[in-house]
XYZ file of N, CA and C in Angstrom:
360
model
N 162.523 64.982 4.506
C 161.661 65.860 3.754
C 160.943 66.815 4.669
N 160.303 67.808 4.143
C 159.681 68.863 4.944
C 158.620 68.369 5.936
N 157.830 67.355 5.515
C 156.803 66.849 6.395
C 157.469 66.213 7.662
N 158.509 65.476 7.387
C 159.160 64.759 8.493
C 159.791 65.807 9.475
N 160.475 66.805 8.904
C 161.061 67.888 9.754
C 159.991 68.606 10.605
N 158.862 68.782 9.956
C 157.763 69.539 10.655
C 157.306 68.663 11.829
N 157.050 67.403 11.614
C 156.624 66.448 12.690
C 157.628 66.427 13.770
N 158.929 66.358 13.426
C 159.878 66.196 14.484
C 160.171 67.444 15.290
N 160.070 68.621 14.642
C 160.446 69.844 15.261
C 159.315 70.640 15.887
N 158.184 70.477 15.327
C 156.955 71.247 15.822
C 156.625 70.947 17.322
N 156.642 72.000 18.091
C 156.277 71.861 19.533
C 157.512 71.544 20.375
N 158.710 71.399 19.780
C 159.895 71.132 20.577
C 160.475 72.462 21.107
N 161.393 72.395 22.062
C 161.908 73.633 22.769
C 163.314 73.813 22.298
N 163.629 75.074 22.066
C 164.972 75.447 21.657
C 165.250 76.832 22.327
N 166.336 76.919 23.091
C 166.689 78.111 23.879
C 165.495 78.691 24.663
N 164.845 77.734 25.395
C 163.693 78.087 26.257
C 162.484 78.650 25.519
N 162.348 78.294 24.210
C 161.224 78.801 23.455
C 160.635 77.550 22.673
N 159.292 77.525 22.600
C 158.596 76.427 21.905
C 158.581 76.768 20.397
N 159.033 75.827 19.599
C 159.034 76.048 18.156
C 157.682 75.703 17.539
N 157.161 76.566 16.738
C 155.955 76.299 15.893
C 156.386 76.293 14.441
N 156.415 75.160 13.873
C 156.779 74.986 12.497
C 155.595 75.001 11.546
N 155.688 75.855 10.552
C 154.563 76.033 9.519
C 155.170 75.958 8.140
N 154.320 75.571 7.173
C 154.821 75.632 5.753
C 154.616 77.077 5.260
N 155.391 77.494 4.297
C 155.177 78.732 3.723
C 153.977 78.737 2.851
N 153.302 79.875 2.765
C 152.131 79.978 1.921
C 152.461 79.572 0.484
N 151.524 78.870 -0.155
C 151.746 78.412 -1.543
C 150.984 79.349 -2.500
N 151.754 80.051 -3.322
C 151.144 81.048 -4.188
C 150.282 80.345 -5.317
N 150.349 79.061 -5.400
C 149.536 78.368 -6.449
C 148.262 77.706 -5.890
N 148.009 77.922 -4.613
C 146.822 77.299 -3.980
C 145.733 78.385 -3.668
N 144.501 78.003 -3.905
C 143.360 78.870 -3.751
C 142.357 78.187 -2.789
N 141.740 78.984 -1.949
C 140.616 78.541 -1.100
C 139.307 78.928 -1.816
N 138.467 77.910 -1.961
C 137.156 78.192 -2.665
C 136.065 77.958 -1.727
N 135.184 78.919 -1.555
C 134.045 78.781 -0.533
C 132.722 78.909 -1.225
N 131.697 78.736 -0.472
C 130.296 78.787 -0.936
C 129.918 77.698 -1.938
N 130.572 76.579 -1.740
C 130.321 75.411 -2.633
C 129.035 74.743 -2.178
N 128.284 74.294 -3.231
C 127.044 73.465 -2.895
C 127.377 72.227 -2.325
N 126.345 71.553 -1.731
C 126.586 70.246 -1.017
C 126.902 69.106 -1.914
N 126.683 69.191 -3.229
C 126.964 68.144 -4.158
C 128.177 68.359 -5.027
N 128.971 69.355 -4.708
C 130.256 69.555 -5.406
C 131.267 68.596 -4.887
N 131.826 67.861 -5.814
C 132.812 66.756 -5.474
C 134.229 67.237 -5.884
N 135.202 66.413 -5.487
C 136.549 66.731 -5.852
C 136.711 66.843 -7.386
N 136.083 65.895 -8.001
C 136.239 65.869 -9.477
C 135.544 67.088 -10.173
N 134.419 67.483 -9.706
C 133.702 68.658 -10.265
C 134.540 69.930 -9.939
N 135.156 70.052 -8.775
C 135.925 71.154 -8.405
C 137.213 71.214 -9.350
N 137.821 70.064 -9.588
C 138.979 70.004 -10.401
C 138.685 70.414 -11.850
N 137.564 69.781 -12.426
C 137.160 70.085 -13.804
C 136.791 71.599 -14.005
N 136.087 72.134 -13.020
C 135.651 73.575 -13.162
C 136.833 74.470 -13.180
N 137.876 74.234 -12.327
C 138.969 75.170 -12.239
C 140.136 74.899 -13.221
N 140.108 73.728 -13.932
C 141.128 73.493 -14.928
C 141.019 74.338 -16.182
N 139.931 75.104 -16.248
C 139.729 76.024 -17.400
C 140.787 77.173 -17.266
N 141.355 77.424 -16.142
C 142.337 78.456 -15.934
C 143.721 78.026 -16.107
N 144.007 76.728 -16.138
C 145.285 76.177 -16.287
C 145.401 74.775 -15.641
N 146.609 74.158 -15.717
C 146.791 72.822 -15.208
C 146.673 72.785 -13.621
N 145.750 71.911 -13.158
C 145.509 71.734 -11.755
C 146.273 70.628 -11.176
N 146.917 70.817 -10.077
C 147.716 69.778 -9.406
C 146.766 68.952 -8.559
N 145.790 69.539 -7.809
C 144.816 68.839 -7.021
C 143.672 69.719 -6.761
N 142.565 69.126 -6.408
C 141.344 69.850 -5.961
C 140.592 68.995 -4.938
N 140.440 69.518 -3.789
C 139.699 68.768 -2.774
C 138.678 69.558 -2.042
N 137.535 68.954 -1.900
C 136.344 69.570 -1.192
C 136.632 69.234 0.250
N 136.615 70.120 1.192
C 136.843 69.879 2.621
C 135.558 69.288 3.193
N 135.743 68.296 4.055
C 134.715 67.581 4.750
C 134.856 67.611 6.237
N 133.684 67.419 6.953
C 133.706 67.319 8.431
C 133.957 65.985 8.841
N 133.952 65.702 10.078
C 134.279 64.403 10.649
C 133.214 63.352 10.183
N 132.123 63.659 9.726
C 131.140 62.677 9.195
C 131.304 62.480 7.658
N 132.183 63.189 7.089
C 132.437 63.056 5.615
C 131.464 63.944 4.761
N 130.890 64.891 5.469
C 129.915 65.826 4.735
C 130.635 67.076 4.392
N 130.357 67.652 3.229
C 131.055 68.806 2.710
C 130.878 69.983 3.618
N 131.952 70.759 3.849
C 131.873 71.942 4.701
C 131.570 73.226 3.773
N 131.409 72.968 2.488
C 131.132 74.125 1.547
C 132.390 74.888 1.124
N 133.577 74.264 1.495
C 134.853 74.902 1.079
C 135.751 73.902 0.409
N 136.653 74.332 -0.338
C 137.598 73.466 -1.000
C 138.916 74.112 -1.267
N 139.905 73.276 -1.708
C 141.275 73.867 -1.999
C 141.639 73.441 -3.386
N 142.020 74.318 -4.227
C 142.525 74.020 -5.536
C 143.963 74.441 -5.675
N 144.783 73.486 -6.021
C 146.226 73.747 -6.173
C 146.633 73.693 -7.626
N 147.191 74.722 -8.155
C 147.548 74.753 -9.516
C 149.083 74.334 -9.730
N 149.441 73.895 -10.918
C 150.834 73.561 -11.168
C 151.729 74.760 -11.324
N 151.159 75.936 -11.600
C 151.965 77.167 -11.764
C 151.185 78.399 -11.239
N 151.971 79.427 -10.929
C 151.403 80.586 -10.342
C 150.480 81.367 -11.349
N 150.803 81.513 -12.625
C 150.006 82.252 -13.538
C 148.624 81.655 -13.635
N 148.401 80.362 -13.589
C 147.056 79.740 -13.625
C 146.313 80.097 -12.396
N 146.944 80.110 -11.159
C 146.252 80.399 -9.975
C 145.817 81.921 -10.003
N 146.745 82.721 -10.506
C 146.457 84.191 -10.609
C 145.280 84.384 -11.552
N 145.226 83.679 -12.683
C 144.107 83.853 -13.564
C 142.823 83.456 -12.957
N 142.819 82.317 -12.263
C 141.575 81.855 -11.584
C 141.137 82.923 -10.557
N 142.054 83.379 -9.744
C 141.711 84.382 -8.677
C 141.196 85.604 -9.292
N 141.843 86.120 -10.365
C 141.403 87.371 -11.040
C 139.961 87.180 -11.643
N 139.808 86.069 -12.339
C 138.454 85.872 -12.970
C 137.331 85.794 -11.890
N 137.550 84.997 -10.856
C 136.567 84.758 -9.878
C 136.336 85.997 -8.919
N 137.277 86.858 -8.918
C 137.117 88.146 -8.156
C 136.363 89.175 -8.925
N 136.474 89.097 -10.262
C 135.783 90.142 -11.100
C 134.457 89.675 -11.608
N 134.208 88.423 -11.665
C 132.912 87.914 -12.221
C 132.452 86.751 -11.320
N 131.144 86.415 -11.570
C 130.568 85.280 -10.785
C 131.079 84.010 -11.490
N 131.461 83.020 -10.786
C 131.931 81.748 -11.221
C 131.019 80.628 -10.584
N 130.290 79.931 -11.447
C 129.389 78.868 -10.952
C 129.959 77.499 -11.301
N 129.823 76.591 -10.351
C 130.334 75.217 -10.491
C 129.283 74.217 -10.958
N 127.986 74.592 -10.756
C 126.864 73.625 -11.120
C 125.685 74.494 -11.446
N 124.525 73.865 -11.644
C 123.336 74.506 -12.078
C 122.610 75.166 -10.936
N 123.085 75.165 -9.773
C 122.435 75.760 -8.565
C 122.497 77.308 -8.587
N 123.250 77.864 -9.541
C 123.414 79.356 -9.608
C 123.896 79.927 -8.286
N 124.758 79.192 -7.581
C 125.398 79.561 -6.366
C 126.873 79.929 -6.643
N 127.241 81.254 -6.702
C 128.567 81.568 -7.086
C 129.582 81.166 -6.006
N 130.791 80.735 -6.422
C 131.837 80.389 -5.441
C 132.713 81.705 -5.220
N 133.329 81.700 -4.082
C 134.230 82.794 -3.777
C 135.635 82.244 -3.665
N 136.633 82.922 -4.187
C 137.942 82.429 -4.241
C 138.954 83.462 -3.599
N 139.887 82.887 -2.895
C 140.870 83.739 -2.258
C 142.224 82.901 -2.088
N 143.359 83.515 -1.988
C 144.574 82.824 -1.789
C 144.469 81.963 -0.529
N 145.079 80.781 -0.653
C 145.073 79.806 0.451
C 146.296 79.786 1.299
N 146.197 79.797 2.623
C 147.332 79.731 3.518
C 147.316 78.287 4.103
N 148.348 77.522 4.008
C 148.357 76.166 4.402
C 148.007 75.947 5.911
N 147.166 74.924 6.173
C 146.859 74.517 7.563
C 147.003 73.033 7.578
N 147.264 72.460 8.681
C 147.359 70.958 8.890
C 145.897 70.380 8.640
N 145.822 69.587 7.557
C 144.579 68.923 7.285
C 144.879 67.753 6.330
N 144.608 66.560 6.838
C 144.927 65.363 6.052
C 143.701 64.780 5.355
N 142.707 65.684 5.136
C 141.449 65.168 4.505
C 141.567 64.798 3.065
N 140.916 63.827 2.625
C 140.932 63.391 1.230
C 139.762 64.004 0.428
N 138.915 64.793 1.049
C 137.827 65.529 0.429
C 136.642 64.582 0.151
N 135.748 65.118 -0.588
C 134.487 64.342 -0.897
C 134.598 63.568 -2.185
N 134.541 62.302 -2.104
C 134.743 61.397 -3.248
C 133.443 61.378 -4.137
N 133.636 60.815 -5.362
C 132.529 60.688 -6.270
C 131.428 59.721 -5.783
N 131.815 58.741 -5.018
C 130.927 57.664 -4.522
C 130.450 56.722 -5.579
């Protein structure tokens, strides 16, 4: 699979050049920023499913498990991701009662094995 190929080939040498293997950008994934400290994976998921079926939603956390104020929402299809991006670019979108608008942009894949912030 792609993960295995990336692990095996990334950093290897071919024709005197070091290979850097990356995944292609996913047109269905969005980066969400300016999240409040109490936004969880579930809240992120529920808030963004109003635009269409969500594959996953994860709040990014630091090494101590504390929210970084950013998250990734992956939709099952591109039209849903486009609808979310369009709505959040044109209007304020709030996830909780803090009246802190979140910002949304297309996401470019980076290596990160985080499970996000759980409900506890």
